[in-house]
Coordinates of C-alpha atoms and ligand atoms in Angstrom, one line a residue:
X1 CA -20.3 7.1 -10.7
X2 CA -18.0 6.6 -13.3
X3 CA -14.2 6.9 -12.0
X4 CA -12.1 9.2 -14.3
X5 CA -8.8 7.9 -16.2
X6 CA -6.3 7.0 -13.7
X7 CA -3.3 9.3 -14.0
X8 CA -0.7 7.7 -12.4
X9 CA 2.3 9.0 -9.7
X10 CA 4.9 9.8 -11.4
X11 CA 8.3 11.4 -10.1
X12 CA 9.3 13.6 -12.9
X13 CA 6.1 15.2 -13.8
X14 CA 5.7 16.0 -10.3
X15 CA 9.0 17.8 -9.4
X16 CA 9.0 19.2 -13.2
X17 CA 5.4 20.5 -11.5
X18 CA 7.4 22.5 -8.8
X19 CA 8.7 26.1 -8.8
X20 CA 12.5 25.5 -8.9
X21 CA 12.8 26.9 -5.2
X22 CA 10.4 24.2 -3.7
X23 CA 12.2 21.3 -5.7
X24 CA 15.9 22.9 -3.9
X25 CA 14.8 22.2 -1.1
X26 CA 13.9 18.6 -1.3
X27 CA 16.3 16.0 -0.3
X28 CA 14.5 13.7 -1.8
X29 CA 10.8 12.3 -3.0
X30 CA 10.1 8.7 -3.5
X31 CA 7.3 7.3 -5.3
X32 CA 6.1 4.3 -4.4
X33 CA 3.1 1.5 -5.9
X34 CA 2.4 0.1 -2.4
X35 CA 2.7 1.1 1.2
X36 CA 1.3 0.3 4.4
X37 CA 1.3 4.0 5.3
X38 CA 3.8 6.6 3.7
X39 CA 3.5 8.1 7.4
X40 CA 4.9 5.0 8.5
X41 CA 7.5 4.7 6.1
X42 CA 8.9 8.4 6.7
X43 CA 8.5 7.5 10.6
X44 CA 11.7 4.8 9.8
X45 CA 14.1 7.5 8.1
X46 CA 13.0 9.8 11.1
X47 CA 15.7 11.1 13.1
X48 CA 16.5 14.1 14.9
X49 CA 19.9 15.0 13.5
X50 CA 18.6 13.6 10.0
X51 CA 19.3 16.4 7.7
X52 CA 16.9 17.8 4.9
X53 CA 13.1 17.4 4.3
X54 CA 12.2 13.5 2.5
X55 CA 9.2 13.2 0.8
X56 CA 6.9 10.4 -0.8
X57 CA 3.5 9.9 -2.5
X58 CA 2.0 6.6 -3.0
X59 CA -0.3 5.3 -5.0
X60 CA -2.3 3.0 -2.7
X61 CA -1.4 2.3 1.4
X62 CA -2.9 -1.3 2.4
X63 CA -2.8 0.8 6.7
X64 CA -3.6 3.7 6.1
X65 CA -3.4 6.3 9.3
X66 CA -6.4 8.4 10.3
X67 CA -6.1 10.8 13.3
X68 CA -7.0 9.0 17.3
X69 CA -6.7 5.3 15.7
X70 CA -8.5 6.0 12.9
X71 CA -8.1 3.8 9.5
X72 CA -7.3 6.1 6.4
X73 CA -9.2 4.3 3.5
X74 CA -6.5 4.3 0.7
X75 CA -7.4 2.6 -2.5
X76 CA -4.9 2.5 -5.2
X77 CA -4.3 4.9 -8.1
X78 CA -7.4 7.1 -6.7
X79 CA -6.3 10.3 -4.0
X80 CA -3.6 11.5 -2.6
X81 CA -1.0 10.1 0.4
X82 CA 1.6 12.2 0.7
X83 CA 4.1 12.4 3.6
X84 CA 7.0 14.8 4.0
X85 CA 9.5 14.9 6.7
X86 CA 11.6 17.1 8.2
X87 CA 13.6 18.2 11.9
X88 CA 12.1 21.3 13.6
X89 CA 14.2 22.7 16.2
X90 CA 11.7 23.9 18.7
X91 CA 10.4 22.8 21.6
X92 CA 6.6 20.6 20.7
X93 CA 4.4 22.0 22.4
X94 CA 5.6 25.0 19.8
X95 CA 4.2 22.7 17.2
X96 CA 1.2 22.7 18.4
X97 CA 0.0 25.5 15.3
X98 CA 1.6 23.1 12.9
X99 CA -0.6 21.2 12.4
X100 CA -3.4 23.7 11.5
X101 CA -0.5 26.1 9.6
X102 CA -0.1 22.5 7.4
X103 CA -4.3 23.1 7.1
X104 CA -3.7 26.5 5.5
X105 CA -1.4 25.4 3.4
X106 CA -3.3 22.9 1.8
X107 CA -6.6 25.1 1.3
X108 CA -4.1 27.2 -0.3
X109 CA -2.2 24.2 -2.6
X110 CA -5.7 23.7 -3.3
X111 CA -6.6 27.5 -5.0
X112 CA -4.4 27.9 -6.5
X113 CA -5.3 25.0 -8.9
X114 CA -9.1 26.4 -9.2
X115 CA -10.7 24.5 -6.2
X116 CA -13.0 26.6 -4.8
X117 CA -15.1 26.6 -0.8
X118 CA -12.6 24.8 1.0
X119 CA -12.9 25.2 4.5
X120 CA -10.8 23.6 7.6
X121 CA -12.4 21.9 10.5
X122 CA -10.4 22.1 13.2
X123 CA -8.2 20.5 14.5
X124 CA -7.7 20.2 10.1
X125 CA -9.8 18.5 8.3
X126 CA -10.2 19.4 4.6
X127 CA -14.1 20.5 3.8
X128 CA -15.8 21.1 0.8
X129 CA -19.3 21.4 0.3
X130 CA -19.2 20.2 4.0
X131 CA -18.3 16.7 3.2
X132 CA -14.4 16.1 3.9
X133 CA -11.8 15.7 1.4
X134 CA -9.0 14.9 2.9
X135 CA -7.4 14.6 6.7
X136 CA -3.9 15.9 7.9
X137 CA -1.6 13.4 10.6
X138 CA 1.1 15.0 12.2
X139 CA 3.6 12.8 13.4
X140 CA 7.1 13.3 16.1
X141 CA 9.6 11.5 17.1
X142 CA 12.7 12.9 19.5
X143 CA 11.5 14.4 22.5
X144 CA 12.6 18.3 21.6
X145 CA 13.8 19.6 25.1
X146 CA 17.8 18.9 24.2
X147 CA 17.2 17.5 20.5
X148 CA 15.2 18.8 17.4
X149 CA 11.7 17.3 17.1
X150 CA 11.6 15.2 13.8
X151 CA 7.4 15.8 12.4
X152 CA 6.0 13.6 9.8
X153 CA 3.2 15.1 8.2
X154 CA 0.9 13.3 6.2
X155 CA -1.6 14.2 4.1
X156 CA -4.7 12.2 2.2
X157 CA -6.8 13.8 -0.5
X158 CA -9.8 12.3 -2.5
X159 CA -9.3 12.6 -5.7
X160 CA -11.2 10.0 -7.9
X161 CA -13.1 8.2 -5.0
X162 CA -13.7 4.5 -5.8
X163 CA -17.1 4.1 -4.7
X164 CA -17.3 0.4 -3.1
X165 CA -14.1 2.0 -1.1
X166 CA -15.4 4.8 -0.5
X167 CA -18.2 3.1 1.7
X168 CA -15.8 2.2 4.1
X169 CA -15.9 5.8 5.4
X170 CA -17.7 6.6 8.4
X171 CA -18.4 9.9 7.4
X172 CA -20.1 12.1 5.2
X173 CA -16.7 12.8 2.2
X174 CA -17.0 14.6 -0.9
X175 CA -13.6 13.9 -3.6
X176 CA -12.0 16.6 -6.5
X177 CA -13.7 14.7 -8.9
X178 CA -17.4 14.5 -7.8
X179 CA -17.0 18.1 -7.6
X180 CA -15.5 18.8 -11.0
X181 CA -12.0 19.8 -10.3
X182 CA -9.9 17.3 -10.5
X183 CA -6.3 18.9 -11.2
X184 CA -4.2 15.3 -11.8
X185 CA -2.6 13.6 -8.8
X186 CA 0.9 14.6 -10.1
X187 CA -0.3 18.4 -10.4
X188 CA -1.6 18.0 -6.7
X189 CA 1.4 16.2 -5.2
X190 CA 3.4 19.0 -6.4
X191 CA 1.1 22.4 -5.2
X192 CA 0.7 20.6 -2.3
X193 CA 4.7 19.8 -1.5
X194 CA 5.5 23.4 -2.8
X195 CA 2.4 25.1 -0.7
X196 CA 4.1 22.8 2.6
X197 CA 7.6 23.4 2.9
X198 CA 6.4 27.5 2.2
X199 CA 4.5 27.2 5.3
X200 CA 7.1 25.0 7.3
X201 CA 9.6 28.0 6.4
X202 CA 7.3 30.8 7.4
X203 CA 6.0 28.4 10.5
X204 CA 9.6 28.1 12.1
X205 CA 10.1 32.3 10.9
X206 CA 6.9 33.6 12.7
X207 CA 4.9 30.6 14.6
X208 CA 1.1 29.8 14.0
X209 CA 0.5 33.8 14.7
X210 CA 1.7 34.2 10.9
X211 CA -0.9 31.7 9.4
X212 CA -3.9 32.6 12.6
X213 CA -5.6 35.5 10.0
X214 CA -6.4 32.9 7.7
X215 CA -6.9 30.3 9.7
X216 CA -9.9 32.3 11.0
X217 CA -10.8 32.8 7.7
X218 CA -11.2 28.9 6.4
X219 CA -13.1 28.4 9.4
X220 CA -15.5 26.1 8.8
X221 CA -17.0 26.2 12.7
X222 CA -16.9 29.7 13.6
X223 CA -19.5 30.1 15.9
X224 CA -21.5 26.7 15.2
X225 CA -22.8 24.9 18.5
X226 CA -20.6 21.6 18.3
X227 CA -20.5 18.8 20.6
X228 CA -17.4 17.9 22.6
X229 CA -16.5 14.2 22.4
X230 CA -13.9 13.7 26.0
X231 CA -13.9 9.9 25.8
X232 CA -17.2 9.4 28.9
X233 CA -17.3 13.1 28.5
X234 CA -19.9 15.1 25.9
X235 CA -20.8 18.9 26.1
X236 CA -21.9 20.8 24.2
X237 CA -21.4 24.6 23.7
X238 CA -19.6 27.3 20.9
X239 CA -16.6 27.1 18.8
X240 CA -15.2 30.8 18.6
X241 CA -12.1 29.9 16.3
X242 CA -8.3 30.0 17.6
X243 CA -5.6 31.4 20.2
X244 CA -2.7 32.4 19.1
X245 CA -1.1 28.7 19.4
X246 CA -4.1 27.4 17.7
X247 CA -6.0 26.3 20.2
X248 CA -9.5 25.6 20.0
X249 CA -11.5 28.1 21.7
X250 CA -15.3 26.6 22.7
X251 CA -17.6 28.9 25.1
X252 CA -20.0 27.0 27.6
X253 CA -21.8 28.5 30.0
X254 CA -20.8 32.1 28.4
X255 CA -17.1 31.5 29.8
X256 CA -14.4 30.5 26.7
X257 CA -12.8 27.8 27.4
X258 CA -9.2 26.1 25.3
X259 CA -9.5 23.4 23.9
X260 CA -6.2 21.2 22.8
X261 CA -5.9 18.5 20.2
X262 CA -5.4 15.6 21.9
X263 CA -8.1 15.3 24.3
X264 CA -10.8 15.8 22.3
X265 CA -13.0 15.2 19.4
X266 CA -15.4 18.1 17.5
X267 CA -18.9 16.7 16.3
X268 CA -20.5 19.5 14.5
X269 CA -24.5 19.7 16.2
X270 CA -26.0 21.6 14.1
Ligands
BTN1 C1 -7.3 12.5 9.2 O1 -7.7 11.3 10.0 O2 -7.9 13.4 9.9 C2 -5.6 12.5 8.7 C3 -5.9 11.3 7.3 C4 -4.5 11.7 7.1 C5 -4.3 10.9 5.6 C6 -2.9 10.4 5.5 S1 -2.7 9.9 4.5 C7 -0.9 10.0 3.6 C8 -0.2 9.6 4.9 N1 -0.1 8.5 5.5 C9 -0.6 8.1 6.8 O3 -0.8 6.6 6.9 N2 -1.9 8.8 6.8 C10 -1.6 10.5 6.6

């Protein structure tokens, strides 16, 4: 597919397109030509006593990180690679729902840019027309027992993926240009950042409960037969949404089991 004109990332254009309140909340926004991973870049700065909220976007990642140790295909000038670091004064287990809340923030940002039909696949794949449009990776430092947990939230969204790079992705994927709704990467970064900061504030005040209704409405797997992949053991069940903490509920043999993100991967068996 022919690629659209490449709009380079520009710090002032991103900041100008953010609401003033979100802009004031942001301690810094770093724009890089190339980095191994925007998450790793901010993990370096992450310290439980670090003040403020810092964001980073890059034109290209040479070692983009996906969930479960997978690489994230990150060619130059094509997509959005965005990370934000922030300290959360809360126990790590209550951060369980934060990655799901992040998915809701991304869906809100895309909706605000006129991208219709976004769905979320537990825990936080961003889907468009059933294909993967983006992913979210949360990484933490600090124990959370005595001190705040520092969370780096990484968001990757496919905007105008070159065919050659896309050939390296091992699952059905799409991008915004293919769906005819490319808002431009600077506007996209601004909307995602603003929604993310707002969602994090809400999460600090009210936890996942504040997002659970919206998450359920975006749930791509609800009532679908799915396959759980827990290493050696593979089991099938029916996805029944999430509980109040963000754990996936799977009906197996008439009983609902809670599934935590660290334990399994999930594949739709439909
Ligand atoms: C997934 O596997 O679905 C999660 C992908 C997360 C990719 C983003 S791109 C920006 C940030 N930096 C990284 O190295 N990974 C995340």
